[in-house]
Every structure is written in structure tokens, then in C-alpha cells.
Coordinates of C-alpha atoms and ligand atoms in Angstrom, one line a residue:
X1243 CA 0.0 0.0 0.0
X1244 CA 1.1 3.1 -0.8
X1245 CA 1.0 5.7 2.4
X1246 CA 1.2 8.9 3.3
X1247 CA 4.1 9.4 5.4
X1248 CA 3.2 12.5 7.8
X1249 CA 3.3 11.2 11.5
X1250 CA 4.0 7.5 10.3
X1251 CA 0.1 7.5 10.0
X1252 CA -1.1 5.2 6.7
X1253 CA -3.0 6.9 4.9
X1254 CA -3.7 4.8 1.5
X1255 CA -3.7 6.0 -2.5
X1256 CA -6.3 7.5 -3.2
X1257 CA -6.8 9.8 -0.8
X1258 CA -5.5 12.6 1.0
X1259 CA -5.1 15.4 3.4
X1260 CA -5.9 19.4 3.2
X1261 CA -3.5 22.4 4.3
X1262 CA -5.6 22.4 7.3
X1263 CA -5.2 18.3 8.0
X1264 CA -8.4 17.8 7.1
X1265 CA -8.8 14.2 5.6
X1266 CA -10.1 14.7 1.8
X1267 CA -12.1 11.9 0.5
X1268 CA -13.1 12.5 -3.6
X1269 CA -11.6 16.2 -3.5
X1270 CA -14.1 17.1 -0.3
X1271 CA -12.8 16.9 3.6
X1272 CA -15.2 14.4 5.3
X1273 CA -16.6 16.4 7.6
X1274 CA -18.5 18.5 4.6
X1275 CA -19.7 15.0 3.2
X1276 CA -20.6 13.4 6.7
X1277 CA -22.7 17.3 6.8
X1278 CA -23.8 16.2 3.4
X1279 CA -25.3 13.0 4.4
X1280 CA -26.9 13.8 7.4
X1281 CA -24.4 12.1 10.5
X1282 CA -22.1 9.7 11.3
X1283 CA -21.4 6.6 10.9
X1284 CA -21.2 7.1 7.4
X1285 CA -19.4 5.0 4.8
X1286 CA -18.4 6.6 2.1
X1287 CA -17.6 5.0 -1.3
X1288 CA -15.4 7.4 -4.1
X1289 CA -16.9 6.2 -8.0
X1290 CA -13.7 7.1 -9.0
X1291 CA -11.8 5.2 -7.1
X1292 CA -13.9 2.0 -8.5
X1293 CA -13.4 3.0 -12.2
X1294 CA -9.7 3.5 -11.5
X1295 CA -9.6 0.3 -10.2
X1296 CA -11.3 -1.5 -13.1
X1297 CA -9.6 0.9 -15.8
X1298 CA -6.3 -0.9 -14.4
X1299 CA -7.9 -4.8 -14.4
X1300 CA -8.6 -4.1 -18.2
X1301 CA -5.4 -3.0 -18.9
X1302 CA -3.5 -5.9 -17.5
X1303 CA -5.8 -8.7 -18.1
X1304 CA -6.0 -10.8 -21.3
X1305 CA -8.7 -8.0 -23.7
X1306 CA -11.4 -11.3 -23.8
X1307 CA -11.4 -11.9 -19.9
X1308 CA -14.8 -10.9 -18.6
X1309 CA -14.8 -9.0 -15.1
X1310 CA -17.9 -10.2 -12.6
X1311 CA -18.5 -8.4 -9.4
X1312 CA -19.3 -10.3 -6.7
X1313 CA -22.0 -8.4 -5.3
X1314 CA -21.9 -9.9 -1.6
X1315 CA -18.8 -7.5 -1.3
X1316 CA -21.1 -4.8 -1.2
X1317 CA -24.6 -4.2 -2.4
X1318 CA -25.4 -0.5 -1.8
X1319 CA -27.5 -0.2 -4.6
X1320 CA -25.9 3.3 -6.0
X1321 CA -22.3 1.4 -6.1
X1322 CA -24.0 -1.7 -8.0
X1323 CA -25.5 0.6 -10.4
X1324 CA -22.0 2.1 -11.3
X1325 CA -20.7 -0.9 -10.9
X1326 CA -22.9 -2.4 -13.7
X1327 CA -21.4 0.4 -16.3
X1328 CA -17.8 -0.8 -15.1
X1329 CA -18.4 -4.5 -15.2
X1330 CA -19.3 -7.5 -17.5
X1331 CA -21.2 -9.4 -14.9
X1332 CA -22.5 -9.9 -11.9
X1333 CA -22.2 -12.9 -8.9
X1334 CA -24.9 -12.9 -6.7
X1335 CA -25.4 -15.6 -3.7
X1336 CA -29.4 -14.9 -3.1
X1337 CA -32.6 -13.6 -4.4
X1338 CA -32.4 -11.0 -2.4
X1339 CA -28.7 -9.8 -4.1
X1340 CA -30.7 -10.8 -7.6
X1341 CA -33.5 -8.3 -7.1
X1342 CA -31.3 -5.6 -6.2
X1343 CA -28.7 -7.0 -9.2
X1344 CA -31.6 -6.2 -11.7
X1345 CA -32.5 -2.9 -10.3
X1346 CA -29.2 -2.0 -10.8
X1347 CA -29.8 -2.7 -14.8
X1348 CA -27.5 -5.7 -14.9
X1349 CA -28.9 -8.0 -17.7
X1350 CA -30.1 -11.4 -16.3
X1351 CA -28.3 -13.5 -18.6
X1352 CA -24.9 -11.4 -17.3
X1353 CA -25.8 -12.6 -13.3
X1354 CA -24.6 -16.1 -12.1
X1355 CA -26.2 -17.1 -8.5
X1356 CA -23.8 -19.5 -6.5
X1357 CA -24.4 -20.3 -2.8
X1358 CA -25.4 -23.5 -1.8
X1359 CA -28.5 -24.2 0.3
X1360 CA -30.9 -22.2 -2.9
X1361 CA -34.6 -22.6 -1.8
X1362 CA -37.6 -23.8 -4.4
X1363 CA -38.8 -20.2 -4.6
X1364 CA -34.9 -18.8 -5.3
X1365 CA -34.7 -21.5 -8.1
X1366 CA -37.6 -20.5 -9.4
X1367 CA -36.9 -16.1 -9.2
X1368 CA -33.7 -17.3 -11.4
X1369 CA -35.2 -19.5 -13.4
X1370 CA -37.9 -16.8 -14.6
X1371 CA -35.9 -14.3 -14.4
X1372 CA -32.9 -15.8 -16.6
X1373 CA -30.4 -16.0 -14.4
X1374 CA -27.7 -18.4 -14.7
X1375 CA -27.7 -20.7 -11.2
X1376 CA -24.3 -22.2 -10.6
X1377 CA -25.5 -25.5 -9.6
X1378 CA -24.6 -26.8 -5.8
X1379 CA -24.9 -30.2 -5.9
X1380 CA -27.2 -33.3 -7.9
X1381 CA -30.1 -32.4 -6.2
X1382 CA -30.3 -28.8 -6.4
X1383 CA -29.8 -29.9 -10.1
X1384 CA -33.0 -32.0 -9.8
X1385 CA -35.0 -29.3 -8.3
X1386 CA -34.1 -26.8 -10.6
X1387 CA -35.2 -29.0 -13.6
X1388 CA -38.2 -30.2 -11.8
X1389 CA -39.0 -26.1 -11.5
X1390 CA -38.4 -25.2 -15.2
X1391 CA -40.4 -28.4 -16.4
X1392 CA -43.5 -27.2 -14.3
X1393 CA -43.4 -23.1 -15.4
X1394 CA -42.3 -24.3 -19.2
X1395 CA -39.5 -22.8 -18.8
X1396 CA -35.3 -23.2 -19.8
X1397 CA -33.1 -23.1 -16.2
X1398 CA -29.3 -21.4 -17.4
X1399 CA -27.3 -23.5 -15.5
X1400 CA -23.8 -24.0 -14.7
X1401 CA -21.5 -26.5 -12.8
X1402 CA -19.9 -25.3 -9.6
X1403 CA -17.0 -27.4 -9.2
X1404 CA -15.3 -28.0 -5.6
X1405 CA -11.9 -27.6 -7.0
X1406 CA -9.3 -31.3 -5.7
X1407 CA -7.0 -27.8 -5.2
X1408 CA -6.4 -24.6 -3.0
X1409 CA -5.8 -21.1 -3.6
X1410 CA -2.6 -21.4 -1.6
X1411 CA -1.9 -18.4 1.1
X1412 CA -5.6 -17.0 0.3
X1413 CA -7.5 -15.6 4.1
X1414 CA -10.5 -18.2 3.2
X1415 CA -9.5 -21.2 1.0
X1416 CA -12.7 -23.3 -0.9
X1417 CA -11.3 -26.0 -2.4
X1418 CA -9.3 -29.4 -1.5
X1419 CA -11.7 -30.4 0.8
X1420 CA -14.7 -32.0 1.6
X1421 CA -17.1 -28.6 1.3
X1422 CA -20.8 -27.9 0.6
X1423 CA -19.9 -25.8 -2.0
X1424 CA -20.0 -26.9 -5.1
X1425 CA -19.5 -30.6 -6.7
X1426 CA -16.4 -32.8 -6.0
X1427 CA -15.0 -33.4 -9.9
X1428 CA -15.4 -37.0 -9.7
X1429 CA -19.5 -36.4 -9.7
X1430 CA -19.1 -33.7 -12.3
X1431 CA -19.4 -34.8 -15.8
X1432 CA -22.8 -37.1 -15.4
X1433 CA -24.1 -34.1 -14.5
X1434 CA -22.8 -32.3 -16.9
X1435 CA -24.2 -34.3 -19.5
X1436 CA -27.1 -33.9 -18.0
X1437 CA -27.5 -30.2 -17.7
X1438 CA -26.8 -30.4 -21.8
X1439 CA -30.2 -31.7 -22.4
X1440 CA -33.9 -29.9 -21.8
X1441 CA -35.0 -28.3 -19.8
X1442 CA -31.4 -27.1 -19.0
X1443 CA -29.4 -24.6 -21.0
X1444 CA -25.9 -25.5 -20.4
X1445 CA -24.0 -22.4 -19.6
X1446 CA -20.3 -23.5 -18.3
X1447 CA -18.0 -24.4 -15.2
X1448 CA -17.2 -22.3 -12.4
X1449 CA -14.5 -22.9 -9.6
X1450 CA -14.0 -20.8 -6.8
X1451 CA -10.7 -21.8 -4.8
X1452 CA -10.3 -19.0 -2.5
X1453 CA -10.3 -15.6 -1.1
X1454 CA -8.1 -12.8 -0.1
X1455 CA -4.9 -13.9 -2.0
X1456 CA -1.9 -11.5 -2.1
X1457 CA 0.5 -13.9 -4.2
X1458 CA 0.3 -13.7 -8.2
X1459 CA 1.9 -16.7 -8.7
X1460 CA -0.4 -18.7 -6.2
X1461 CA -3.4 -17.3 -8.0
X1462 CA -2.1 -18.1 -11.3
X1463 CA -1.5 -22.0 -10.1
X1464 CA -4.9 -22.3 -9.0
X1465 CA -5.9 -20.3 -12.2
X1466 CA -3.9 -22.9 -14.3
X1467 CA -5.6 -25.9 -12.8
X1468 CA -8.8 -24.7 -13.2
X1469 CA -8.3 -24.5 -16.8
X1470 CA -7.0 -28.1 -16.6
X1471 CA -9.4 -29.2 -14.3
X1472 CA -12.3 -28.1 -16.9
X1473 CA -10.7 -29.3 -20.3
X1474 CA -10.6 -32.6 -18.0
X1475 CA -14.1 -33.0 -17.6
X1476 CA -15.1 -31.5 -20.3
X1477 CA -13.0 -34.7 -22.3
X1478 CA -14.3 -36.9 -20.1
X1479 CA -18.0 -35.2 -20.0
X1480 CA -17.7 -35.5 -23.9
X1481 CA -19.4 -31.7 -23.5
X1482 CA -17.8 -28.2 -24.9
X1483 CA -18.1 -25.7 -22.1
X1484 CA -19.1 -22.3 -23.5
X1485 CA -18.0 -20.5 -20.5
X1486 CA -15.7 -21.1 -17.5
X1487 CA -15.2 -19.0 -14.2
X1488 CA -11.9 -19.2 -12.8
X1489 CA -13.1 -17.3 -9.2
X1490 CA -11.0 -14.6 -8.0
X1491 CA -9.4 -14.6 -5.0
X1492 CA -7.5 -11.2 -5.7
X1493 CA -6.8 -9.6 -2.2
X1494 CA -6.3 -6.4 -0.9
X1495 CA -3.3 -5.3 2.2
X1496 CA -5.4 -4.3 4.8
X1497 CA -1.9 -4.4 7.5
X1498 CA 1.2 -2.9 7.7
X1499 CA 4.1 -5.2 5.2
X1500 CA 1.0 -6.6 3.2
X1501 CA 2.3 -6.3 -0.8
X1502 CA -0.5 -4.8 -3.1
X1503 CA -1.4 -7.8 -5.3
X1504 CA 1.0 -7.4 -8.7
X1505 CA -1.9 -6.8 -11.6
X1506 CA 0.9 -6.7 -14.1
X1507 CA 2.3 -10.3 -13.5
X1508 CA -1.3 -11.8 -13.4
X1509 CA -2.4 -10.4 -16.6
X1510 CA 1.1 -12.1 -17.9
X1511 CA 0.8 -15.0 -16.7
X1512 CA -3.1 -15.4 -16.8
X1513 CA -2.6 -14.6 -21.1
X1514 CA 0.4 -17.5 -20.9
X1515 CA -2.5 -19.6 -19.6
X1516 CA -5.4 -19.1 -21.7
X1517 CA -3.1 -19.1 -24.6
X1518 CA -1.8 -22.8 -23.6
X1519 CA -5.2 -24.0 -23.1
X1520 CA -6.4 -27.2 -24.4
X1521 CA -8.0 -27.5 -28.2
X1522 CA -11.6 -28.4 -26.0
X1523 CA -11.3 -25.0 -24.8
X1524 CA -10.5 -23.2 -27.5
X1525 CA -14.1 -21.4 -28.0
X1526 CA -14.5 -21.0 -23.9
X1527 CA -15.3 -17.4 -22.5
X1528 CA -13.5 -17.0 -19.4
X1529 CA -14.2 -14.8 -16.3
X1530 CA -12.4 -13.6 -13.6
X1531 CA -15.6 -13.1 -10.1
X1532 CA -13.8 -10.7 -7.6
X1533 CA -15.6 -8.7 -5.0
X1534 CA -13.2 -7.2 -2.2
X1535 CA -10.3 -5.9 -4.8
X1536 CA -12.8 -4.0 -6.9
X1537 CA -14.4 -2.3 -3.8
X1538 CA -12.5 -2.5 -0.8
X1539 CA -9.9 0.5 -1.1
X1540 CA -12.7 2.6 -2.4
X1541 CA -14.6 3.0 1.1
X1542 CA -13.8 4.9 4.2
X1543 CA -16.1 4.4 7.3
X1544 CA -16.5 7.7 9.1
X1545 CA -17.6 7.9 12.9
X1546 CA -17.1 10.4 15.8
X1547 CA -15.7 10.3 18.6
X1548 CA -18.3 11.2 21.6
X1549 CA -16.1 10.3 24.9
X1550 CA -12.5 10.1 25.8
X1551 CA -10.9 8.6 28.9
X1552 CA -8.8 7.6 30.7
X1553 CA -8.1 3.8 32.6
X1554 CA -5.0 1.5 33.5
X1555 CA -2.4 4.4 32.3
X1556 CA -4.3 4.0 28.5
X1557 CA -6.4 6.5 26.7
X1558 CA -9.5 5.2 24.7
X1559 CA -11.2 6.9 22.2
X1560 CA -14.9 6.3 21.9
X1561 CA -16.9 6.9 18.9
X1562 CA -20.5 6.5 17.9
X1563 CA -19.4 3.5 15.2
X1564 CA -17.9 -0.2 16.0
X1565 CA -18.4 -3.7 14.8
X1566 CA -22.1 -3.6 14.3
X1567 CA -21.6 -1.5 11.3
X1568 CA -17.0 -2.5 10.0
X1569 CA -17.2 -5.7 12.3
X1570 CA -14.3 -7.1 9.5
X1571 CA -11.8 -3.9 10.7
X1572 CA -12.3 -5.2 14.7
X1573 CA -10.5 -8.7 13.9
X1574 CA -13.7 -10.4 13.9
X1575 CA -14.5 -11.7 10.5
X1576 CA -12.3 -14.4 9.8
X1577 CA -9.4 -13.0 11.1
X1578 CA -6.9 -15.3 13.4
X1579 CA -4.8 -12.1 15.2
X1580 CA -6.1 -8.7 15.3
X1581 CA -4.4 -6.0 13.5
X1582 CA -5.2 -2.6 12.7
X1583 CA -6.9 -1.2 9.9
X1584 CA -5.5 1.9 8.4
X1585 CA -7.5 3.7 10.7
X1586 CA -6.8 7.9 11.3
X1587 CA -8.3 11.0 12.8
X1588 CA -10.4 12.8 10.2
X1589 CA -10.2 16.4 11.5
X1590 CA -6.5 16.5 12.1
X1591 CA -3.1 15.7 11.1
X1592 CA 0.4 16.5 12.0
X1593 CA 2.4 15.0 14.5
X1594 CA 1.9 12.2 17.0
X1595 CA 0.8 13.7 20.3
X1596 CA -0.7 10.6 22.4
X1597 CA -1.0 6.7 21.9
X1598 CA -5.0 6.2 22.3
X1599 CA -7.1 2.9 21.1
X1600 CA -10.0 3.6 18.9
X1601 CA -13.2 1.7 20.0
X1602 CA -17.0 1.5 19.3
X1603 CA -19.9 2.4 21.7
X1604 CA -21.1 -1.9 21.7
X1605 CA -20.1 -3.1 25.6
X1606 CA -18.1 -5.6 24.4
X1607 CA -14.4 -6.0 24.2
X1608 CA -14.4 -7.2 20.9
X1609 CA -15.2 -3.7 19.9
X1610 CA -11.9 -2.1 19.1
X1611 CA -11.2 -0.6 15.6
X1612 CA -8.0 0.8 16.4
X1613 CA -5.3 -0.7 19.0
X1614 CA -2.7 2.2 20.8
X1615 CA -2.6 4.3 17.6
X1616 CA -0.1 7.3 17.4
X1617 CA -2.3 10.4 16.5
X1618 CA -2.3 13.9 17.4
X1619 CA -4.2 14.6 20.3
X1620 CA -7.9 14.0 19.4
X1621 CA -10.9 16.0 20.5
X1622 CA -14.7 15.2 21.2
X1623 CA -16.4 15.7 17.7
X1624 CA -13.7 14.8 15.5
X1625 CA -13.9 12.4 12.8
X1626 CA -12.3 9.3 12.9
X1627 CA -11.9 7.4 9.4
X1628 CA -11.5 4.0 8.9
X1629 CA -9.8 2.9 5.3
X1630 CA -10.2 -0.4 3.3
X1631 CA -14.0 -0.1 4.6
X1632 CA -15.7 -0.6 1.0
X1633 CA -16.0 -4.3 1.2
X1634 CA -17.2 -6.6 3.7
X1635 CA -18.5 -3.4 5.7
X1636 CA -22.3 -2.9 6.4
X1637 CA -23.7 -5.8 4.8
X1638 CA -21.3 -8.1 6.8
X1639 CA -21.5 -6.8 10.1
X1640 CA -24.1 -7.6 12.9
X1641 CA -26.3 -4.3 12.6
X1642 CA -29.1 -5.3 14.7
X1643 CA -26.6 -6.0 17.6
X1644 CA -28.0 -3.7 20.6
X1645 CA -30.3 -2.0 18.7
X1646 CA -28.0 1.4 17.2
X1647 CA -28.9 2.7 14.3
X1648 CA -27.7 1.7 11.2
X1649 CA -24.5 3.4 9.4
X1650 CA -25.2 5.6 6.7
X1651 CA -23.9 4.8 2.9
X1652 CA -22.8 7.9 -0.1
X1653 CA -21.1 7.2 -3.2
X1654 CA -19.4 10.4 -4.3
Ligands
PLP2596 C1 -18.5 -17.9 -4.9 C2 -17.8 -16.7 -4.5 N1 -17.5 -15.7 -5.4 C3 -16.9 -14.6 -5.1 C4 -16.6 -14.3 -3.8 C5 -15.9 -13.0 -3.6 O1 -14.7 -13.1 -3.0 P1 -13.8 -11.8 -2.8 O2 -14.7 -10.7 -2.2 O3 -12.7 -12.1 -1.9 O4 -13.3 -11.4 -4.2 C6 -16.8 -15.2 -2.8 C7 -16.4 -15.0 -1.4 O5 -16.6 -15.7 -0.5 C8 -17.4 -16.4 -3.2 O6 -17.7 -17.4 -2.2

């Protein structure tokens, strides 16, 4: 990540402060947008932040790779709807994700629903909808065809495959395992076959081996096996698949000596791949589903502080936000050791003054976004802002938890 240096504080690209240490998010200090938008906690997502973002996927990647977004990163409906200019497709994992998908203007038959567990009435939304459902397992198969038999309809399907492989060093591996996601390969081509006939349109393969990867190379081994994993059963399927999704898996460094992912050798080494690929590939469409490194730089959560004190010889810092709203920045989604966050005081820069930790207004000690931070010294009122905060934030967090209001979402 690249940081400001002033006070050692991280402040990521993207974003800056003002003369006055005021931090700048999209050109305007966050106070005037927190104004804007009524109060805090606020997340804040900057559009061009997201188009820079996939601006520099298309220039690396191979020109024919299609880009998904995997909309359970974050599905404020104003981001999904510029993110449905930016993008090729969309991953959703419910109806609820697909109703909001369409309202976004995505096309159906550019939305793919995975998720195992799909009830009769979420088959059936897709089904009539035209969504392609990434099929779970034989008998979500069997319900789905049973479905589009009875409203005379065609079910897009296609195979999610529990890859026999990892995405090495990813934060949350899917594959090489005994998992409810997805088929294991050896059940895969009978049904394959299967989904080639009525009332089935057969619309490809897709693997997902992982999540939160920060190694090129390990992403383009699980990359290469995929495409070897599907020109496998496609042979032994005796099927041509029109379409494979290779997952993602593309992480972000949310802590200090985290490497930003290098674009440059996947696009490389992803072109080396496709251009190797197996003659049963050769009229495949490929796609690349990522979520978190398409949004998460791109958000800042905003809260205030409304007490400060004093206890054991440490100084905390309480604001009106915590884990109900960024429970991912607390340590407490899916993380092993807490860290910090790129996590700074809004209102004011310059040099360290005080070591404070940062926490939320939930009675729980799990509610700490910042641990002993050097900052200036901080006042009641000012704004603390939270980085990394676009993916992962609101719609992952437990909102409901003692009854606070909810945190505000802006895309500017
Ligand atoms: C099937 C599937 N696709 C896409 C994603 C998005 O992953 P990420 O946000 O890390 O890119 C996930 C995450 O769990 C997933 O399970």
C-alpha cells in the first residue's frame, strides 16, 4: 500500500489530506460530506476510485477476460449501479442480491447465483428471471429441472466445481476439501451431460478456490488448474463448455508489510494460460468473479468520537461507530490475530501527540477498531476514518446488535 508518510500515519492512494489536516475523500474533507449526508457513521464509497480500479484490471488482463463483481462484497444499490457500467457481470449468492442485481440494470443473462442451500422459490426467481444458477450439488440440479419443467421454462445453468485444489496463502481457502460448496470433480461430468439436455441450458463451469490472496503466482497456479481441471471434464464429460469461471481470490493489504497484489504479472501469466489452453477449450469465454479488490480501497467508514478517557495508564477513544456497522476492521471476520486497519483522525493531522485505542460504543471487548494508535491529540467531535471499509463493511457486520442505528452509505 502506498501511504502517506506524515506522523508515520497510513494513509492509503487515493486519498489525501488538506492544508488544514483535514482528511479529503473524492476532493471534499469528510466532515463536509458526513454534513452532506446527514451524520455519522457514514461509509463513504469514491466512484472514481472504483473505475480506477477496473480501468487498471482491463489494462492488464487478457482483452477477452470478462470482469464479474461479486455483489456480496457490497450491495449498496448506487455502487452496483455504477458498478454495472464498469463490469461484464455480476455474482450474486441470493434472491435477495438478484432483485437488487436487476435494479441495478445488470442484464439477467450477465448474473450467475452460487451459494449452496438455494430454496424452491430462489430457483424458481432465477429460473424466470434468466439468471444463470451455478449449480450446488445433484439435487439442487434435480429441483431446478423439476421447476423449469413445471413453469415451461429453460433453467441457465452452470457446474460449480469443488476444485481437488487450493488457492494457496488465500485468508479463506474453498477447495481441496470435503465442502458444501460446489460438486467434488469426480461427480461432475454425469451431470454435466445432464444439464446439456432440456429443460437445462448449459452455460459452463465455475470454480472458486479461494479468497483474499496477495500472491500472483499462487493465483495463477490455482488459475492454471482450473483450466485443466475443466478441459478434464469437459473430455471426459464428452461436452464443450461455453464458459468457464476461474473465481477470483484477488486480495487487498489491509496491514502494515501486506504487498498490493502485482496486476501486471497476473495479466502475464493469466494470457500464458489461456493461450496454452487445451483444443476443447479453445471457444470457452472465461471470467475472472472478484468482489473485495474492486471495492474494498474505495470505502472509508467515518464515525465520531463522543467520549475520551482515561483507565489503567491507557487512553481510549470512543466513537459512535464499531463492529455492528466494519465488524471485518475489529478482527472479527475471519481473522486469526487482530491488527489494525488503516484507521486515522479525520479532522486533524500532523504529529503524533498521544497513543489512544479507537473503539465502538457496543459493551463488548471485541469492539476495538484501532489498538494504541499514534495520533495527534484528538478532541470530542472529531472524525475518525477507517480505510479499506468498501467491502465486507455494512452488509457483513451484525447491525441489529443492541439495537443502534444503522450506518449511513454515499457514493461520491
Ligand atoms: C463464490 C464466491 N464468489 C466470489 C466471492 C468474492 O470473494 P472476494 O470478495 O474475496 O473477491 C466469494 C467470497 O466468498 C465467493 O464465495
Amino acid at each position: 500500500m502506498s501511504e502517506a508518510a506524515a506522523g508515520g500515519e497510513r494513509v492509503p492512494a487515493g486519498f489525501c489530506r488538506d492544508g488544514d489536516g483535514r482528511l479529503l475523500l473524492a476532493g471534499r474533507p469528510a466532515a463536509e460530506l458526513v454534513a452532506a449526508a446527514g451524520d455519522t457513521p457514514l461509509f463513504v464509497y469514491v466512484a472514481g476510485l472504483l473505475q480506477t480500479r477496473v480501468a487498471a484490471f482491463r489494462a492488464a488482463m487478457p482483452g477477452d477476460i470478462h470482469l464479474h463483481y461479486a455483489v456480496k462484497a457490497n450491495p449498496f444499490p448506487p455502487l452496483m449501479a455504477h458498478m454495472t457500467g464498469l463490469v461484464d457481470g455480476f455474482d450474486i449468492a441470493s434472491a435477495g442480491e438478484m432483485a437488487k442485481a436487476l435494479e441495478a440494470g445488470m442484464p439477467a443473462d450477465r448474473i450467475s447465483f452460487a451459494g449452496p442451500g438455494k430454496r424452491d422459490r430462489e430457483l424458481q426467481a432465477a429460473i424466470e428471471a434468466g439468471v444463470t444458477l451455478n449449480i450446488e450439488s445433484e439435487g439442487e440440479l434435480g429441483r431446478a429441472g423439476a421447476i423449469a419443467e413445471a413453469l415451461g421454462k429453460t433453467a441457465r445453468v452452470a457446474l460449480r466445481v469443488n476444485p481437488p485444489f487450493q488457492l494457496k496463502g488465500s485468508g479463506m481457502k474453498m477447495g481441496g476439501n470435503a465442502a458444501p460448496f460446489g460438486v467434488d470433480a469426480a461427480m461432475a461430468p454425469p451431470l454435466l451431460r445432464r444439464m446439456q439436455q432440456a429443460p437445462f441450458e448449459l452455460r459452463g463451469l465455475h470454480v472458486f478456490a479461494g479468497s483474499q490472496a496477495l500472491s500472483a503466482p499462487a493465483i495463477l497456479e490455482a488459475q492454471a488448474a482450473t483450466v485443466v481441471l475443466a478441459d478434464e471434464l469437459s473430455r471426459e464429460a464428452g461436452v464443450e463448455l461455453p464458459f468457464v469461471n476461474l473465481g477470483g481470490g484477488f486480495g487487498v493489504p489491509y496491514f502494515p508489510g501486506d504487498r498490493e497484489l502485482d496486476l501486471a504479472e497476473l495479466g502475464d501469466g493469466l494470457t500464458a494460460i489461456l493461450a496454452g489452453r487445451a483444443p476443447t477449450l479453445r471457444n470457452a469465454r472465461f471470467a475472472l468473479e472478484l468482489g473485495r479488490w474492486l471495492v474494498a480501497e474505495a470505502g472509508v467508514y467515518l464515525c465520531r468520537i463522543v467520549d475520551r478517557k482515561r483507565s489503567g495508564g491507557e487512553t481510549f477513544l470512543v466513537t459512535d461507530g464499531g463492529l455492528h456497522h466494519q465488524l471485518a476492521a475489529t478482527g472479527n471476520f475471519g481473522t486469526v490475530i487482530r491488527r489494525n486497519y488503516p484507521v486515522v483522525n479525520a479532522s486533524r493531522g500532523g504529529p503524533a501527540a498521544e497513543t489512544a485505542s479507537v473503539v465502538g460504543c457496543l459493551c463488548t471487548p471485541l469492539d476495538r477498531l484501532a489498538d494504541k494508535v499514534e495520533w495527534p491529540q484528538s478532541e470530542i467531535g472529531d472524525l475518525v476514518a477507517v480505510f479499506m471499509a468498501g467491502a465486507y463493511g455494512r452488509s457483513a457486520s451484525p447491525e441489529a446488535f443492541l439495537g443502534h442505528p444503522p450506518a449511513l452509505e454515499i457514493l461520491v
